[in-house]
Short mmCIF file of C-alpha atoms (C1' of nucleotides) in Angstrom, two decimals:
data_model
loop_
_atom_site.label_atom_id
_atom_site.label_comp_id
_atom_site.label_asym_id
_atom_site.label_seq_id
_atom_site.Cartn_x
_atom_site.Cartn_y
_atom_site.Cartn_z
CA UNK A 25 0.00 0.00 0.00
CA UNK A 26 1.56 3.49 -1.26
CA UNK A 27 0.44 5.99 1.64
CA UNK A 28 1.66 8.85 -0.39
CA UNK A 29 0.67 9.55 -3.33
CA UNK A 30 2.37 11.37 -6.68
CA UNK A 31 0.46 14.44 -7.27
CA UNK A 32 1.17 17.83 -5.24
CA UNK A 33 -2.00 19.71 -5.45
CA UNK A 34 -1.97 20.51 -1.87
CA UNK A 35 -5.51 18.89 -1.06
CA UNK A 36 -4.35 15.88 -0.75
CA UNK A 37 -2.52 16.82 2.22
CA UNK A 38 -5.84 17.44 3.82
CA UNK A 39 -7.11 14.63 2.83
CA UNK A 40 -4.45 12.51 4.30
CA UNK A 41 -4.71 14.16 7.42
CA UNK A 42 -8.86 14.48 8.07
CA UNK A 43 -8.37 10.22 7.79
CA UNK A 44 -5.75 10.39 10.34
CA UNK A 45 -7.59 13.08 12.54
CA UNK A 46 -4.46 15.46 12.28
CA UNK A 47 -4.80 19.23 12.33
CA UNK A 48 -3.83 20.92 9.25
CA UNK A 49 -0.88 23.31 9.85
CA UNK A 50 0.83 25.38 7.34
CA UNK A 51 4.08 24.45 9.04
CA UNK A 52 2.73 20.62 8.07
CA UNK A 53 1.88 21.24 4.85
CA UNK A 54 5.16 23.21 3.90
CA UNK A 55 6.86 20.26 5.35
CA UNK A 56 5.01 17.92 3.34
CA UNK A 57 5.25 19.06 0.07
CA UNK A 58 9.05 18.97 0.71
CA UNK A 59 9.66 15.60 1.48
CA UNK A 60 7.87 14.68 -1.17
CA UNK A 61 10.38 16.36 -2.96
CA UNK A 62 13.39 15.34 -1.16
CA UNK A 63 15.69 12.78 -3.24
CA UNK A 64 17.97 10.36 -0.82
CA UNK A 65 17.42 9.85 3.03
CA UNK A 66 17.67 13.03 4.79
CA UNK A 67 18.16 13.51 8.78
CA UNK A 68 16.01 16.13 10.59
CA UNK A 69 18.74 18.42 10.63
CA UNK A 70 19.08 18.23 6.87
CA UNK A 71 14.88 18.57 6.08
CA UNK A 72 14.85 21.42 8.96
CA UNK A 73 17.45 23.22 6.69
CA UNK A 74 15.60 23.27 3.47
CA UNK A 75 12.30 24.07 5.02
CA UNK A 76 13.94 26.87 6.81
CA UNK A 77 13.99 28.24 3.28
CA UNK A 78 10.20 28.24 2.99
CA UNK A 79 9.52 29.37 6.84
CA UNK A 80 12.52 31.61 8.18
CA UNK A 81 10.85 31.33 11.43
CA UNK A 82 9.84 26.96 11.57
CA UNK A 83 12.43 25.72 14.58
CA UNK A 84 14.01 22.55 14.67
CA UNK A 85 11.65 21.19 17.37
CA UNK A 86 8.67 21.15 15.20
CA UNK A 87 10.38 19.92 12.29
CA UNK A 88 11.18 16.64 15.05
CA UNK A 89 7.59 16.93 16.23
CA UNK A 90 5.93 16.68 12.49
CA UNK A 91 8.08 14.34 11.49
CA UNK A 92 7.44 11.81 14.20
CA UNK A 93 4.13 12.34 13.74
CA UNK A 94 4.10 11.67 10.08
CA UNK A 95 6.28 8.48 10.99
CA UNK A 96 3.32 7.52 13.57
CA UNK A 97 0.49 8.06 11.19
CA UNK A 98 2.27 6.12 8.95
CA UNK A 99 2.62 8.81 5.94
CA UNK A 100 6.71 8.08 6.38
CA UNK A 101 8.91 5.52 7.14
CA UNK A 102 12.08 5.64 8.32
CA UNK A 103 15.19 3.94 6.52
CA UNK A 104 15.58 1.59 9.38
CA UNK A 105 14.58 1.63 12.77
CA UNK A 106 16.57 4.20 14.44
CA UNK A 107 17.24 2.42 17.92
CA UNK A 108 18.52 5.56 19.36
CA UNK A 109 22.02 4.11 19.96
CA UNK A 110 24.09 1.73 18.24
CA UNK A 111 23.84 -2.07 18.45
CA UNK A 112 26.43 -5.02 18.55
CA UNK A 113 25.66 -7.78 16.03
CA UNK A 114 27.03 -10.50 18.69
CA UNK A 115 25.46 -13.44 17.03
CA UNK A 116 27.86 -15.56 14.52
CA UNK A 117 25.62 -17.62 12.83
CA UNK A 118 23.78 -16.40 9.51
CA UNK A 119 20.71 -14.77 10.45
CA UNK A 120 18.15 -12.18 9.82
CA UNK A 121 16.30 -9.91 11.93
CA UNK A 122 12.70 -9.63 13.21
CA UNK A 123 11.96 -6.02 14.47
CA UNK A 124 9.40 -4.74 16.03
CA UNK A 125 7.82 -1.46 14.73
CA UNK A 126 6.24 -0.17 18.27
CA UNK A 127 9.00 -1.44 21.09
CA UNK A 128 11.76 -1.64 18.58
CA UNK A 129 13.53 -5.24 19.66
CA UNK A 130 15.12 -7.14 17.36
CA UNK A 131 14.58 -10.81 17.36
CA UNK A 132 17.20 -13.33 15.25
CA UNK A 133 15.90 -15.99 12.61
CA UNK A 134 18.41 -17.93 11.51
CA UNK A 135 18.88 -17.23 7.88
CA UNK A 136 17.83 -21.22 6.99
CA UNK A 137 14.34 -20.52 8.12
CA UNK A 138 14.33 -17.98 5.52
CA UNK A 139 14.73 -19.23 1.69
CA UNK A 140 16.59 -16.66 0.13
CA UNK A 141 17.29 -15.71 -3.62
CA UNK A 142 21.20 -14.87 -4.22
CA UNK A 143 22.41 -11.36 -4.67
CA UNK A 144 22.95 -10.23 -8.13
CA UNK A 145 26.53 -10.14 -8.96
CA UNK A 146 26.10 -7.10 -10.90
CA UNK A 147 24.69 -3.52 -8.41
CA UNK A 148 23.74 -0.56 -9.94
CA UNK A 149 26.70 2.27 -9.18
CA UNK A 150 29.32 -0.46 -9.44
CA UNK A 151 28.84 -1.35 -5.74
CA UNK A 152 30.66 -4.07 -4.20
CA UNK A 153 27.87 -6.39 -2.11
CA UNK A 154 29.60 -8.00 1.12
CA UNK A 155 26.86 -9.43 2.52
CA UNK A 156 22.91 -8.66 3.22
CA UNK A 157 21.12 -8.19 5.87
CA UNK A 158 16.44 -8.51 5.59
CA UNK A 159 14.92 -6.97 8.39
CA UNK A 160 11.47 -8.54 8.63
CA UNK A 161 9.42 -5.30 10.08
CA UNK A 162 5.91 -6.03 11.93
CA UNK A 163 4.71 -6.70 15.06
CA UNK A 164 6.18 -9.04 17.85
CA UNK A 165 3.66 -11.27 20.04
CA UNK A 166 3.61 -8.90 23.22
CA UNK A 167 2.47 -5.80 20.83
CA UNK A 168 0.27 -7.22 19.09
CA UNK A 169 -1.71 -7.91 22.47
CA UNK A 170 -1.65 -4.11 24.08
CA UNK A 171 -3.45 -3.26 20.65
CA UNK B 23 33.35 -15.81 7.08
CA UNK B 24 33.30 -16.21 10.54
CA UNK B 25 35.45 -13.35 11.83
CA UNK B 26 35.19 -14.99 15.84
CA UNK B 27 35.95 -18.56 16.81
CA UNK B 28 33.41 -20.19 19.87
CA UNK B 29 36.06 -20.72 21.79
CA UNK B 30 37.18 -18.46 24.78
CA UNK B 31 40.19 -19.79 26.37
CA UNK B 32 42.03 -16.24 25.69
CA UNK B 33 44.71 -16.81 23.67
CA UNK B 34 42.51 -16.70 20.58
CA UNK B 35 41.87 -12.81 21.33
CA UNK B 36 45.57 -12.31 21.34
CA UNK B 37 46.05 -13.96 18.13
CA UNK B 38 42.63 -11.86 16.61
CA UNK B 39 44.97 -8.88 17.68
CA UNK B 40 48.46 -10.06 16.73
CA UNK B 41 46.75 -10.42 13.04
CA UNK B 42 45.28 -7.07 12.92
CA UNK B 43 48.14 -5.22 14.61
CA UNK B 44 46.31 -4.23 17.76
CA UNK B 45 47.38 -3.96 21.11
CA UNK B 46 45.88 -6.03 23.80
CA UNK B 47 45.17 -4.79 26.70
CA UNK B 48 43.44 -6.12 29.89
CA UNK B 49 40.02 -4.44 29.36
CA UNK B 50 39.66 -5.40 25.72
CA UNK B 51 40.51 -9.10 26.53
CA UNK B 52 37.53 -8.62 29.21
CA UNK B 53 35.49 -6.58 26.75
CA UNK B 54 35.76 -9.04 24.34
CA UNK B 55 35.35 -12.46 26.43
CA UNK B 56 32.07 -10.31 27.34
CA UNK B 57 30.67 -9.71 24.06
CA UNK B 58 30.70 -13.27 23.54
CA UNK B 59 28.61 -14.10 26.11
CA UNK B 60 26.24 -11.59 26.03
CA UNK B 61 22.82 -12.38 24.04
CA UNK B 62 20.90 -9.88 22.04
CA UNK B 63 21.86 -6.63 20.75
CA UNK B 64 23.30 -4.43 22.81
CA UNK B 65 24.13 -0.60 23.00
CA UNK B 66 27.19 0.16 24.10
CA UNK B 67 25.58 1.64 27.79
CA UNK B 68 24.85 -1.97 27.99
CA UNK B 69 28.02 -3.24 27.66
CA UNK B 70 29.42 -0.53 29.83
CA UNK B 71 27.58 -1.69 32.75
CA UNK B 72 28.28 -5.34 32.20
CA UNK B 73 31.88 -4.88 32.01
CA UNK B 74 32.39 -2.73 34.87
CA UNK B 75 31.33 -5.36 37.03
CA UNK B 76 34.42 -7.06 35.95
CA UNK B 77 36.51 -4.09 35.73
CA UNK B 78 34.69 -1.34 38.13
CA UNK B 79 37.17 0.98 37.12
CA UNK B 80 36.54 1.09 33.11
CA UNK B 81 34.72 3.91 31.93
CA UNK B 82 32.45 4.41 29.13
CA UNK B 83 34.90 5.77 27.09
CA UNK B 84 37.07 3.06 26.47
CA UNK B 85 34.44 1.28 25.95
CA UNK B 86 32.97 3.74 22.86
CA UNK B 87 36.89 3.24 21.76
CA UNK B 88 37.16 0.09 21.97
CA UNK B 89 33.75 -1.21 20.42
CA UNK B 90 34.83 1.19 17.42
CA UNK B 91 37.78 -0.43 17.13
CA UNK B 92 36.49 -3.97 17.17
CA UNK B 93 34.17 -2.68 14.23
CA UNK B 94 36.83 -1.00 12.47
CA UNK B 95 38.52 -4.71 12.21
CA UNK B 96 35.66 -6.62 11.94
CA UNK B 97 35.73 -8.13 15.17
CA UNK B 98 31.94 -7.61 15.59
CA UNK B 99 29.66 -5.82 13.80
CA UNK B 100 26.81 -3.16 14.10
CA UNK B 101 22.84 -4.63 13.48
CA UNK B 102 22.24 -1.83 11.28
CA UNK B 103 24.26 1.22 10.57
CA UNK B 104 23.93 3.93 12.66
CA UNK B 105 23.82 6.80 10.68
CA UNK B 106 24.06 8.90 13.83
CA UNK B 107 20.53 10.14 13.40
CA UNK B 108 17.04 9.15 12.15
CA UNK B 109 16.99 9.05 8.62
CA UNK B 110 13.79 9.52 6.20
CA UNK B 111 12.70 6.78 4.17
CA UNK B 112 10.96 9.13 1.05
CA UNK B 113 11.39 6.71 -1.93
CA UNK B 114 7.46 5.51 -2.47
CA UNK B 115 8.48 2.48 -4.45
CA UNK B 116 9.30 -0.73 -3.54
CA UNK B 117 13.12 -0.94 -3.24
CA UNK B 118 15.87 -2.26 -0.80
CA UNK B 119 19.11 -0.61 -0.13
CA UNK B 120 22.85 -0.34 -1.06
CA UNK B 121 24.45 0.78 1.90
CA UNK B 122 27.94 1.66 2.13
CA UNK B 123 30.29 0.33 5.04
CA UNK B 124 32.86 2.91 4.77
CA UNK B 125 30.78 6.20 3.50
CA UNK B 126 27.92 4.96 5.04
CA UNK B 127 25.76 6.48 1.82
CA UNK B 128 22.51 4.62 1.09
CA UNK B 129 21.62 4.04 -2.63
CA UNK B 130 17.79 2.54 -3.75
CA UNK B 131 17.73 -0.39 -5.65
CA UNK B 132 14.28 -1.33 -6.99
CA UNK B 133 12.90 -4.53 -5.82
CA UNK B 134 12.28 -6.01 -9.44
CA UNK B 135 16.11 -5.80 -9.24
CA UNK B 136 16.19 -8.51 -6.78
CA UNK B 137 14.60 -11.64 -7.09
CA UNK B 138 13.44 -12.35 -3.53
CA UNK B 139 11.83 -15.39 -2.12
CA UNK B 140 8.43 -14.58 -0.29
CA UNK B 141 8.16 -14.25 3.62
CA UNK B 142 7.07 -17.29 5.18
CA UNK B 143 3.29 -16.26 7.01
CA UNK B 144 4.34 -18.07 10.29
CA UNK B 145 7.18 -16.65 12.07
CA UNK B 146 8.82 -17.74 15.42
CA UNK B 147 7.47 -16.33 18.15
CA UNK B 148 3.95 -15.06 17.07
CA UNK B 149 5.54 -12.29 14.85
CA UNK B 150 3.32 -10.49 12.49
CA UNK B 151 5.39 -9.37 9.43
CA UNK B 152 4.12 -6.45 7.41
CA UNK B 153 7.31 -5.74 5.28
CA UNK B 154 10.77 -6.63 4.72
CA UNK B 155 13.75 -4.51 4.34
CA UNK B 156 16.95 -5.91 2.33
CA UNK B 157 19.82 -3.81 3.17
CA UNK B 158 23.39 -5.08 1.16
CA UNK B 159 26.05 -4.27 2.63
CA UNK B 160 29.22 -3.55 0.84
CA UNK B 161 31.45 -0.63 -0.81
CA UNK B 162 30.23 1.89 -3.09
CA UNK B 163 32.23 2.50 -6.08
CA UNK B 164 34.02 5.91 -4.17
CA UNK B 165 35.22 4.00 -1.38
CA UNK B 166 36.23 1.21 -3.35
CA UNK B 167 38.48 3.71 -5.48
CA UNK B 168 39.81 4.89 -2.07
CA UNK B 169 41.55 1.94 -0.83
"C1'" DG C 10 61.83 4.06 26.58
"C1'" DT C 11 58.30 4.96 23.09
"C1'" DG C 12 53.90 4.90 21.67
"C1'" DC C 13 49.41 3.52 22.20
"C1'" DT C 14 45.65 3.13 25.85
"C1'" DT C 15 43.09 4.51 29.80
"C1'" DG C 16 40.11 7.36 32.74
"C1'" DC C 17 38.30 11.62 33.59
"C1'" DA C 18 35.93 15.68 32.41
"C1'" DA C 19 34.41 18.72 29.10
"C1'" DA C 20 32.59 19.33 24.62
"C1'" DT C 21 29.54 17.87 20.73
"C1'" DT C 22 25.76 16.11 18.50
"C1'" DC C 23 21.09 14.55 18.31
"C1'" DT C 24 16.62 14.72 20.30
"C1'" DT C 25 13.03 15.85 23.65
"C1'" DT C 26 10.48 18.77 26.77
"C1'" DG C 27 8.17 22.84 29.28
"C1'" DC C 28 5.92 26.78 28.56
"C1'" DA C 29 3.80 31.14 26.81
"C1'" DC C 30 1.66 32.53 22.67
"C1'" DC C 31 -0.86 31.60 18.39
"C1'" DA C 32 -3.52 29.13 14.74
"C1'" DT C 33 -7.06 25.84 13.54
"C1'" DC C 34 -11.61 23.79 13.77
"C1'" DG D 29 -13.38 29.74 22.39
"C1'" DA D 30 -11.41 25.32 23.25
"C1'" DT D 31 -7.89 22.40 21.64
"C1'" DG D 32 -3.90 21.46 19.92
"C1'" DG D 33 0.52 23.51 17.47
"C1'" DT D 34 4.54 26.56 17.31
"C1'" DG D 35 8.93 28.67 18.69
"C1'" DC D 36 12.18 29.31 22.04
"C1'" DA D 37 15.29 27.91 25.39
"C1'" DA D 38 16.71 24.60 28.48
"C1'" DA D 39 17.19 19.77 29.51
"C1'" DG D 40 18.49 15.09 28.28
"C1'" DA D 41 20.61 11.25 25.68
"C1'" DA D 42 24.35 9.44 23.06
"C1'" DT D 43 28.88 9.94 21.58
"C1'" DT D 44 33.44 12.09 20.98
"C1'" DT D 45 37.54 14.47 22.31
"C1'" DG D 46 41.72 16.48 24.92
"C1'" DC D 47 44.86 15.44 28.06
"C1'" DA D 48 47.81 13.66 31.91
"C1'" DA D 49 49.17 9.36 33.74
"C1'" DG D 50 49.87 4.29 32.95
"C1'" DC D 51 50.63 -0.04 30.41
"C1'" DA D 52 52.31 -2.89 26.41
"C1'" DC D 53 55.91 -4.24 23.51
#
DNA sequence: GTGCTTGCAAATTCTTTGCACCATC
DNA sequence: GATGGTGCAAAGAATTTGCAAGCAC
């Protein structure tokens, strides 16, 4: 399911936020239009200096605030889940993870229960593949129940 | 390959060093005895307060340095990259990702690119999948130059 | 003995929060 | 006009850095 759609007519913005039961801002909708616009994976810091350009006066805090709320309601994702600190990869056998979208642990499944295609030898960009990695993103058992 | 044996009787960390022209020292031997017995992921707070029951004196420092420098030589390795900082995922088609070791950069690859086996609908653990993320890990072609 | 490592404290970076004022419904 | 949003500044995490003293080779 595409959350997002192409077009930039500015209604749909409203649209996408009366299903969600957000308030329309102008802050939001600046903010909006600009990531839709955004190529690559951009930090906060990064999409707080480009809107700056639109809205001298937006501060860094809402920029956070909007954009965890657009990652709540779904309308974003995130390139993967940002744990808040780094984590050691401590287990040696071959093995994917399982990660939960709400409480953010990260379960192993060994990489046999898995069946896997094989990596093209050939990437785009002439990029050198070491190894992969699948994050399986969902639910685990205990958030599934405080639903 | 696996980069760390099962073993633990010691003077396998010397050799990991000896090969990799790194000092040992008393709180990496303990650091890294530690790693391998710890389950999960950990962040390096974590680790921190599991070694300084073995070493009350350590301090979180060394063990920032020393976790770096166990990635650096592929000791152990990070879950994910930690780009430092949340990172927008703004690309509304269905894609995985190049990621970079060195740089760090993340490239899209469309998922017709990859021929990928399906996600099996029962999971360990009662997990409820609702995507899957492939990130492969390598060099871009910049870094690669670099070396 | 030399050079890398450690521990401490201070500095940075990234993110969140409290609060007075303002915009939206 | 009530509710929720914004901007600012301060607080809080997470991580890095500078430096004097100590350990490894």
């Amino acid at each position: 399911v595409i959350a997002v759609m192409q077009t930039t007519d500015g209604g749909e913005f409203r649209e996408l936020c009366a299903a969600r039961g957000i308030t329309v801002t102008h802050q939001r909708q600046v903010l909006f239009e600009l990531l839709l616009s955004v190529p690559g994976h951009p930090s906060p810091e990064e999409v707080y200096l480009r809107v700056k350009q639109q809205i001298p006066s937006i501060s860094l805090a809402t920029v956070y605030k909007n954009i965890h709320l657009f990652l709540r309601s779904g309308i974003f994702r995130e390139v993967s889940l940002h744990h808040g600190s780094l984590r050691l990869e401590l287990n040696q056998r071959p093995h994917h993870h399982l990660v939960c979208t709400v409480c953010k642990s990260i379960r192993d499944i060994d990489e046999a229960e898995l069946k896997l295609a094989a990596i093209p030898g050939q990437l785009p960009g002439g990029f050198l593949a070491e190894r992969f990695s699948i994050d399986i993103l969902g639910r685990c058992a205990a958030c599934q129940q405080k639903t």
